[in-house]
Amino acid sequence: MRTRVLFSEMALALLLLSAPNISWAEPTDKNATMKGDAAQGKALFNGKGICHYCHGLDGVIDRKPSLTPDTAAVIARLAAAPPDLRNRATLKLKDNKARFRVIREGHPGSGMLPDTTLNDQDITDVLAYLATLRQSAASPGKNPY
């Protein structure tokens, strides 16, 4: 388990160092016809995609994983606090094309970095999962556990 955590944290550090040199293509029309799998998206959100580092496990903003001090310090230096993905009223991105682009390319000035680990289908699955978070949000920002 500790090795997996270290690997994820090293991947985040590598992503942070390489982000300025990454160039991304626009989402293709093919992405619009892909079907997302919300269950797979949840696994990616809480795992490979490391979305939970900033947005919280299962999108619960106040339920972030324990990180090593070095990784926590890197995240703390990011420009802006991440949005509560369960609170529709506070979300600025209103369609999946914009959400796809932000996951793929990052969001300048916000601390949202480009994700180099997810392919188009992975992002489509994460988008399907994010849709379930927005639909099921009973109490924005509250920890349901």
Coordinates of C-alpha atoms in Angstrom, one line a residue:
M1 CA 0.0 0.0 0.0
R2 CA 2.8 2.4 0.9
T3 CA 4.5 1.7 -2.4
R4 CA 1.3 2.5 -4.3
V5 CA 0.9 5.8 -2.4
L6 CA 4.6 6.8 -3.1
F7 CA 4.1 5.9 -6.7
S8 CA 1.0 8.1 -7.0
E9 CA 2.7 11.0 -5.2
M10 CA 5.8 10.6 -7.5
A11 CA 3.5 10.7 -10.5
L12 CA 1.9 13.9 -9.2
A13 CA 5.3 15.5 -8.7
L14 CA 6.4 14.4 -12.3
L15 CA 3.1 15.9 -13.6
L16 CA 3.8 19.2 -11.8
L17 CA 7.3 19.4 -13.2
S18 CA 6.3 18.5 -16.8
A19 CA 3.0 20.4 -17.1
P20 CA 4.5 23.6 -18.8
N21 CA 6.0 21.5 -21.6
I22 CA 2.8 19.5 -22.5
S23 CA 0.8 20.2 -25.6
W24 CA -2.7 18.8 -26.0
A25 CA -4.9 18.3 -29.0
E26 CA -8.6 19.4 -28.9
P27 CA -11.1 16.7 -28.0
T28 CA -12.3 15.0 -31.1
D29 CA -15.8 14.4 -32.3
K30 CA -15.3 10.8 -31.5
N31 CA -15.4 11.7 -27.8
A32 CA -18.9 13.0 -28.2
T33 CA -20.1 9.6 -29.2
M34 CA -18.2 7.6 -26.5
K35 CA -20.3 6.2 -23.7
G36 CA -19.0 6.8 -20.2
D37 CA -19.0 4.2 -17.5
A38 CA -19.6 5.9 -14.2
A39 CA -18.4 3.0 -12.1
Q40 CA -15.1 3.0 -14.0
G41 CA -15.0 6.8 -13.7
K42 CA -15.3 6.5 -9.9
A43 CA -12.3 4.1 -9.8
L44 CA -10.3 6.5 -12.0
F45 CA -11.3 9.6 -10.0
N46 CA -10.2 7.9 -6.7
G47 CA -7.2 6.2 -8.2
K48 CA -5.2 6.6 -11.4
G49 CA -6.5 10.1 -12.1
I50 CA -5.6 11.3 -8.7
C51 CA -8.5 13.7 -8.8
H52 CA -9.2 12.9 -5.2
Y53 CA -6.0 14.5 -4.0
C54 CA -7.6 17.9 -4.5
H55 CA -11.3 17.3 -4.9
G56 CA -11.7 14.7 -2.1
L57 CA -12.5 11.0 -2.1
D58 CA -15.7 10.5 -4.1
G59 CA -15.8 14.2 -4.7
V60 CA -16.4 15.1 -1.0
I61 CA -14.2 18.2 -0.7
D62 CA -13.5 17.7 3.0
R63 CA -12.5 14.0 2.7
K64 CA -9.1 14.2 1.2
P65 CA -6.5 11.3 1.5
S66 CA -3.6 11.4 3.8
L67 CA -0.5 12.5 1.8
T68 CA 3.1 12.7 2.6
P69 CA 4.2 16.2 3.8
D70 CA 6.0 16.9 0.5
T71 CA 3.0 16.1 -1.6
A72 CA 0.6 18.0 0.6
A73 CA 3.0 21.0 0.4
V74 CA 3.0 20.9 -3.4
I75 CA -0.9 20.8 -3.5
A76 CA -1.1 23.6 -0.9
R77 CA 1.0 25.9 -3.2
L78 CA -1.5 25.5 -6.1
A79 CA -3.2 28.8 -7.0
A80 CA -6.8 28.3 -6.1
A81 CA -8.9 26.0 -3.9
P82 CA -10.6 23.2 -6.0
P83 CA -14.4 23.5 -6.5
D84 CA -16.8 21.3 -4.7
L85 CA -17.8 18.9 -7.5
R86 CA -21.0 18.0 -5.6
N87 CA -22.3 21.6 -5.5
R88 CA -23.8 22.5 -9.0
A89 CA -24.3 26.1 -8.0
T90 CA -20.5 26.7 -7.6
L91 CA -19.3 24.9 -10.8
K92 CA -18.2 27.2 -13.6
L93 CA -17.9 24.5 -16.3
K94 CA -21.4 23.8 -17.6
D95 CA -20.8 21.2 -20.4
N96 CA -18.8 18.0 -20.9
K97 CA -16.8 19.5 -23.8
A98 CA -15.4 22.2 -21.4
R99 CA -14.9 19.6 -18.6
F100 CA -13.1 17.3 -21.0
R101 CA -10.8 20.0 -22.1
V102 CA -10.0 21.1 -18.5
I103 CA -9.1 17.5 -17.5
R104 CA -7.0 17.0 -20.6
E105 CA -5.3 20.5 -20.7
G106 CA -5.6 21.8 -17.1
H107 CA -7.1 25.1 -16.1
P108 CA -4.6 27.9 -16.1
G109 CA -4.5 30.0 -13.0
S110 CA -6.5 27.5 -10.9
G111 CA -4.0 24.8 -10.0
M112 CA -5.9 22.2 -12.1
L113 CA -3.1 20.5 -13.9
P114 CA -3.3 18.6 -17.2
D115 CA -3.8 14.9 -16.7
T116 CA -1.2 12.9 -18.7
T117 CA -2.4 9.5 -17.4
L118 CA -5.9 9.4 -18.7
N119 CA -6.9 8.5 -22.3
D120 CA -10.1 9.8 -24.0
Q121 CA -12.2 6.9 -22.8
D122 CA -10.9 7.3 -19.2
I123 CA -11.9 11.0 -19.3
T124 CA -15.3 10.1 -20.7
D125 CA -15.7 7.7 -17.8
V126 CA -14.7 10.3 -15.3
L127 CA -17.2 12.7 -16.8
A128 CA -20.0 10.1 -16.4
Y129 CA -19.0 9.7 -12.8
L130 CA -18.9 13.5 -12.2
A131 CA -22.5 13.7 -13.6
T132 CA -23.6 11.2 -10.9
L133 CA -22.0 13.4 -8.3
R134 CA -23.9 16.5 -9.5
Q135 CA -27.2 14.5 -9.6
S136 CA -26.8 12.9 -6.2
A137 CA -25.6 15.9 -4.3
A138 CA -28.0 16.3 -1.4
S139 CA -25.8 18.4 0.9
P140 CA -23.0 20.2 -1.0
G141 CA -19.7 20.1 0.9
K142 CA -21.0 17.8 3.6
N143 CA -19.2 14.5 4.2
P144 CA -21.8 11.7 3.8
Y145 CA -19.7 9.2 5.7

